[in-house]
XYZ file of C-alpha atoms in Angstrom:
410
model
C -0.022 0.123 -0.187
C 3.038 2.304 0.971
C 4.492 1.433 -2.227
C 1.852 2.310 -4.122
C 1.433 5.485 -2.567
C 5.087 6.169 -3.045
C 4.289 5.298 -6.676
C 1.863 7.802 -7.074
C 3.734 10.374 -5.347
C 6.841 10.407 -7.738
C 4.812 10.410 -10.893
C 2.410 13.377 -9.389
C 5.891 15.222 -9.279
C 7.136 13.946 -12.515
C 3.670 14.611 -14.288
C 3.440 18.554 -15.587
C 1.180 20.826 -13.862
C -1.078 23.023 -15.496
C 0.744 25.883 -14.808
C 4.197 23.828 -16.626
C 1.811 22.790 -19.641
C 0.662 26.649 -20.774
C 4.309 27.784 -20.027
C 5.759 25.309 -22.292
C 2.773 26.118 -24.751
C 3.440 29.718 -24.755
C 7.464 29.268 -25.518
C 6.784 26.618 -28.712
C 5.651 29.519 -31.149
C 8.637 31.936 -29.879
C 10.919 29.459 -30.039
C 10.320 27.493 -33.771
C 10.675 31.406 -34.749
C 13.489 32.458 -33.492
C 15.616 29.144 -34.344
C 14.794 29.328 -37.554
C 15.534 33.102 -38.251
C 19.023 31.995 -36.788
C 19.651 29.090 -38.642
C 18.327 30.980 -41.495
C 20.995 33.903 -40.885
C 23.662 31.501 -40.329
C 23.364 29.640 -43.370
C 23.063 32.159 -45.903
C 27.026 32.963 -45.975
C 27.687 29.286 -46.547
C 24.731 29.233 -49.336
C 26.441 31.696 -51.396
C 29.431 29.571 -51.324
C 27.437 26.615 -52.263
C 25.776 28.443 -54.989
C 29.431 29.673 -56.712
C 30.878 25.741 -56.307
C 27.493 24.679 -58.176
C 28.109 27.288 -60.879
C 31.455 26.579 -61.496
C 31.819 23.341 -61.778
C 28.015 22.864 -63.211
C 26.847 20.150 -60.065
C 23.580 19.816 -59.632
C 20.447 20.626 -57.363
C 21.020 17.323 -55.423
C 24.591 17.999 -54.650
C 23.424 21.328 -53.056
C 21.155 19.826 -50.751
C 23.264 17.195 -49.749
C 25.877 19.596 -48.823
C 23.510 21.934 -47.067
C 21.583 19.105 -44.855
C 25.118 18.018 -43.888
C 25.590 22.041 -42.908
C 22.465 21.645 -40.855
C 23.359 19.644 -37.444
C 26.701 22.279 -37.177
C 24.288 25.553 -37.241
C 22.219 24.068 -35.394
C 24.244 23.594 -32.307
C 24.737 27.120 -32.512
C 21.099 28.273 -33.139
C 19.912 26.261 -30.514
C 21.209 27.610 -27.321
C 20.215 31.394 -28.781
C 16.588 30.113 -29.618
C 16.302 28.944 -26.453
C 17.363 32.271 -24.615
C 15.588 34.323 -27.040
C 11.845 32.101 -26.819
C 12.496 32.178 -22.990
C 12.868 35.506 -22.449
C 10.653 36.510 -24.640
C 7.521 34.594 -22.638
C 8.161 35.694 -19.300
C 8.651 39.533 -20.548
C 5.228 39.240 -21.953
C 3.790 37.764 -18.964
C 5.386 40.356 -16.642
C 4.346 43.029 -18.706
C 1.027 41.727 -18.662
C 1.402 41.615 -14.713
C 1.076 37.615 -15.129
C 4.492 36.802 -12.998
C 2.921 38.984 -10.497
C -0.535 37.527 -9.744
C 1.303 34.222 -9.706
C 3.755 35.486 -7.016
C 1.236 36.884 -5.002
C -1.180 33.512 -4.942
C 2.340 31.456 -3.658
C 4.056 30.431 -6.583
C 7.420 31.482 -6.801
C 10.142 32.449 -9.325
C 11.698 29.567 -9.506
C 8.578 27.691 -9.694
C 7.701 29.105 -12.597
C 11.314 28.625 -14.019
C 11.316 24.973 -13.314
C 9.503 23.682 -16.375
C 11.942 25.777 -18.411
C 15.012 24.230 -16.715
C 13.635 20.565 -17.255
C 12.940 21.583 -20.835
C 16.955 22.975 -20.990
C 17.780 19.862 -19.119
C 16.406 17.758 -22.315
C 17.951 19.983 -24.894
C 21.193 19.361 -23.075
C 20.929 15.713 -23.602
C 19.994 16.424 -27.006
C 23.196 18.888 -27.498
C 25.108 15.944 -26.435
C 23.967 13.893 -29.264
C 24.385 16.822 -31.514
C 28.072 17.896 -30.521
C 29.037 14.300 -29.538
C 27.694 12.259 -32.180
C 26.043 13.517 -34.956
C 28.371 16.312 -35.514
C 31.610 14.558 -36.515
C 29.877 12.459 -38.715
C 27.891 15.698 -40.444
C 31.354 17.769 -41.044
C 33.492 14.534 -42.363
C 30.059 14.390 -44.998
C 30.003 17.679 -45.548
C 33.557 17.820 -46.545
C 34.031 14.789 -48.015
C 30.844 16.334 -50.667
C 32.654 18.973 -50.905
C 35.414 17.636 -52.357
C 33.735 15.558 -54.766
C 31.431 18.224 -56.121
C 34.459 20.490 -56.779
C 36.679 17.613 -58.699
C 33.808 15.311 -59.779
C 31.683 17.331 -61.287
C 32.592 18.544 -64.832
C 30.752 20.535 -67.707
C 32.363 22.361 -70.475
C 30.706 26.111 -69.499
C 33.270 27.294 -72.273
C 34.716 30.924 -73.134
C 37.077 32.023 -75.905
C 40.386 31.041 -75.349
C 39.850 29.644 -71.749
C 40.468 26.005 -71.343
C 38.169 23.337 -69.657
C 40.288 20.840 -67.624
C 38.528 17.155 -66.370
C 41.254 14.785 -65.039
C 41.416 13.140 -68.712
C 40.646 15.808 -70.875
C 41.304 19.610 -71.527
C 39.002 21.371 -74.187
C 39.569 24.676 -75.388
C 38.450 27.221 -78.776
C 39.672 30.423 -80.233
C 35.963 31.299 -80.297
C 33.013 30.614 -78.569
C 29.206 31.730 -78.814
C 27.697 33.386 -76.083
C 25.279 30.383 -75.206
C 28.897 27.891 -74.732
C 26.882 25.665 -77.397
C 29.235 26.678 -80.632
C 32.258 26.922 -80.828
C 35.705 27.400 -83.383
C 39.246 26.233 -84.394
C 38.548 23.723 -81.245
C 41.681 21.885 -79.312
C 41.504 18.726 -77.430
C 43.334 16.274 -75.675
C 41.478 12.991 -74.247
C 43.462 10.492 -72.258
C 39.898 8.511 -70.991
C 41.760 5.789 -72.839
C 45.059 4.676 -70.799
C 46.690 2.886 -73.907
C 46.185 5.876 -75.841
C 45.946 9.932 -75.979
C 44.351 11.550 -78.730
C 44.888 15.284 -79.790
C 42.480 16.084 -81.560
C 41.722 19.916 -83.558
C 38.417 20.937 -85.692
C 37.211 23.897 -87.496
C 33.687 24.103 -86.026
C 31.567 22.211 -83.048
C 28.996 21.965 -81.062
C 28.267 20.843 -77.356
C 24.749 19.378 -76.561
C 24.258 19.019 -72.767
C 21.634 16.836 -71.489
C 19.301 17.782 -68.774
C 19.265 14.535 -67.311
C 22.799 14.486 -66.308
C 23.892 12.291 -69.010
C 27.124 11.897 -71.131
C 27.699 15.539 -73.004
C 27.991 15.161 -76.741
C 30.253 16.789 -78.801
C 30.021 16.851 -82.428
C 33.106 18.239 -84.048
C 33.466 19.342 -88.062
C 36.333 18.970 -90.468
C 39.052 17.701 -88.163
C 42.105 16.003 -87.332
C 43.021 12.962 -84.715
C 46.429 12.504 -84.027
C 46.720 9.250 -81.665
C 49.981 8.426 -79.896
C 49.998 5.027 -79.133
C 53.444 5.766 -77.097
C 55.240 2.718 -77.834
C 54.194 3.028 -81.833
C 54.293 5.851 -84.330
C 51.403 8.759 -84.298
C 48.948 7.998 -86.857
C 46.630 10.543 -87.959
C 43.068 10.445 -89.275
C 40.946 13.046 -90.968
C 37.264 13.656 -90.335
C 34.602 15.563 -92.052
C 32.220 14.825 -89.174
C 32.404 13.224 -85.598
C 30.761 12.302 -82.433
C 32.722 12.291 -78.821
C 30.923 11.713 -75.983
C 31.967 13.135 -72.900
C 31.591 12.175 -69.329
C 29.624 14.977 -67.379
C 30.519 13.122 -64.158
C 33.646 11.775 -64.136
C 33.683 9.518 -61.225
C 36.166 9.776 -58.369
C 37.334 6.723 -56.648
C 35.700 5.988 -53.075
C 39.246 6.381 -51.514
C 40.178 9.518 -53.370
C 39.142 11.356 -50.304
C 40.498 10.765 -46.814
C 38.770 8.486 -44.228
C 36.919 9.831 -41.520
C 39.335 10.862 -37.919
C 41.806 12.480 -39.437
C 41.240 15.447 -36.977
C 39.861 15.905 -33.734
C 36.424 17.418 -34.544
C 35.477 14.588 -37.193
C 35.964 12.279 -34.068
C 33.402 10.778 -31.665
C 33.156 11.439 -27.510
C 34.034 7.960 -27.196
C 36.512 7.894 -30.463
C 38.014 10.921 -28.457
C 37.962 9.292 -24.817
C 39.369 6.542 -26.373
C 42.147 8.421 -28.234
C 43.272 10.048 -24.755
C 43.570 6.785 -23.328
C 45.299 5.139 -25.889
C 46.861 7.422 -27.979
C 45.966 8.693 -31.590
C 48.872 8.741 -34.108
C 47.509 11.132 -36.650
C 45.908 13.419 -34.127
C 47.998 15.365 -30.814
C 47.243 14.371 -27.509
C 46.230 17.731 -26.437
C 43.603 18.423 -29.065
C 41.880 15.805 -28.246
C 41.955 16.845 -24.418
C 40.865 20.066 -25.570
C 38.015 19.272 -28.162
C 36.819 16.560 -25.218
C 36.891 19.367 -22.894
C 35.155 21.934 -25.248
C 31.854 19.614 -25.978
C 30.804 18.132 -22.462
C 31.333 21.725 -21.458
C 29.398 23.510 -23.915
C 26.409 20.585 -23.014
C 26.874 21.015 -19.671
C 25.767 25.276 -19.473
C 22.594 24.509 -21.903
C 20.213 24.184 -18.421
C 21.226 27.175 -17.420
C 20.636 29.428 -20.172
C 16.492 29.419 -19.521
C 17.517 29.991 -16.027
C 19.334 33.440 -17.336
C 16.909 34.593 -19.458
C 14.301 33.992 -16.965
C 16.067 36.402 -14.905
C 16.621 38.642 -16.797
C 13.285 39.077 -18.361
C 11.520 40.318 -15.688
C 10.448 44.002 -15.886
C 10.368 46.381 -12.772
C 7.528 48.630 -11.935
C 7.330 51.863 -14.579
C 10.419 50.537 -16.115
C 9.995 51.025 -19.978
C 12.868 49.660 -21.197
C 14.553 46.414 -20.657
C 18.051 45.644 -21.191
C 18.216 42.256 -20.584
C 17.756 40.086 -23.605
C 20.940 42.697 -24.775
C 22.810 41.037 -21.732
C 22.046 37.540 -22.153
C 23.135 37.864 -25.547
C 26.502 39.323 -24.660
C 27.076 37.028 -21.892
C 26.308 34.053 -23.941
C 28.797 35.338 -26.817
C 31.293 35.851 -24.572
C 31.061 32.684 -22.906
C 31.018 31.237 -25.902
C 34.371 32.893 -26.949
C 35.868 32.159 -23.891
C 35.536 28.809 -24.193
C 36.822 28.668 -27.545
C 39.759 30.826 -26.160
C 40.348 28.141 -23.394
C 40.318 25.215 -25.991
C 42.937 27.034 -27.536
C 45.310 27.167 -24.974
C 44.875 23.791 -24.143
C 45.938 22.570 -27.467
C 48.062 24.709 -28.076
C 49.800 25.697 -24.803
C 48.885 22.348 -22.857
C 47.319 24.081 -19.772
C 45.053 22.399 -17.474
C 41.158 22.423 -19.249
C 39.912 22.681 -15.291
C 41.765 26.002 -15.189
C 40.595 27.518 -19.140
C 37.379 25.506 -20.118
C 35.418 24.314 -16.629
C 36.364 27.300 -14.312
C 34.412 29.580 -16.763
C 31.759 27.161 -17.207
C 31.521 27.155 -13.320
C 31.530 31.081 -13.397
C 28.832 31.248 -15.865
C 26.484 28.416 -14.259
C 26.739 30.424 -10.676
C 26.159 33.659 -12.346
C 22.765 32.159 -13.980
C 21.670 30.698 -11.060
C 22.958 33.841 -8.922
C 20.719 36.620 -11.392
C 17.742 33.991 -10.763
C 18.335 34.205 -6.929
C 18.466 38.119 -6.571
C 15.943 38.834 -9.042
C 13.470 36.138 -6.767
C 14.295 38.119 -3.888
C 17.293 37.036 -2.670
C 18.565 34.215 -0.461
C 16.312 34.769 2.189
C 13.459 33.550 -0.151
C 15.407 30.043 0.140
C 16.213 30.207 3.465
C 12.810 31.634 4.408
C 11.066 28.979 6.900
C 7.971 29.426 9.017
C 4.370 29.014 9.183
C 3.399 31.675 6.422
C 5.280 29.056 3.815
C 2.510 26.704 5.226
C -0.340 28.753 3.534
C 1.901 28.868 0.106
C 2.443 25.372 -0.683
C 1.289 24.145 -4.106
C -1.129 21.514 -5.158
C -0.080 19.549 -7.984
C -1.780 21.802 -10.510
C 0.556 24.708 -9.328
C -2.302 26.961 -7.568
C -1.891 27.556 -3.776
C -3.061 24.328 -2.097
C -5.497 26.162 0.448
C -7.482 27.544 -2.914
C -8.174 23.607 -3.729
C -8.720 22.788 -0.532
C -11.709 25.784 -0.528
C -13.394 24.668 -4.028
C -13.151 20.899 -3.034
């Protein structure tokens, strides 16, 4: 019987109350908007780089979206804390402006109780961030670099200009005159080494390029020219032609092993791989770099549940206060903390300093500042230390309302 009642008590404690559900419903829309805006802003610069890559190499939109998907985990790790801070701040600020916070505190709901669902959500996001920083980002970072390498080396589409060379691994193509569309050429020279046993040098007075939209082989029609075939061990042969057609692969395939394997840099290693490398050594990566990377990821994950606490503390509006610089202070604090961690990681990697001093000490200071600002905003330590009969009437029910109010309603 006692065991059953204990289980019910635990479930009642864990189940979200009416107040919790209300606060979480309020925070979802601004969080979604903030996450979308921050992600878009961070991706804009990379989008321009990817578009330039596509234009220069004739890659398809499929390659573009593959590269873009590999970038999302990296920028999501930056956008998630910012969106969480902005959304919690906006909700608490609106509730404070509309005197909802005053009404809740007057009925016995403390500021710590109001922040509780946000802190729990921050802890869940911290677990997700650990998965993101520790496992997803290393794979996505390697996939992006690999796909970028293949996109910049494998694709070949002859967007020619006059007296310019179009070069792939096996073909060199140039023409003295090219029309504006790039499809008609005059006075053409081609060096074709696709057949490893022979090298062909082709000249033609005129040529036409047909680039199929389905990505199949490019067709090159040549008119009035000569083919010189060099077999290296035999006398070169010369063949004249009036019209001939050559098929050029628009996507000369690179060997799957043309790009290096994952794990040659510490940023491409997962957390278990970093730990294993620290314990047993990794000949390709410096020991200090792996220590710095591991502590940096763990410190960033640890700090995430404290971001809602900082936002709640800075969002409160005092009576007759029109402007609240809390969001600017929160932004400066988060950016400064992130740069401090990056600087600490650099110190550990290059100067072999202790991560406890330059990574974990700033993390501890940041967490203490977040909790300290909330305690100050709630009324100081006396709120936590206060004990007496006045507190009995302010005990809360499972729905977040004062217990004496629920008893009267019953």
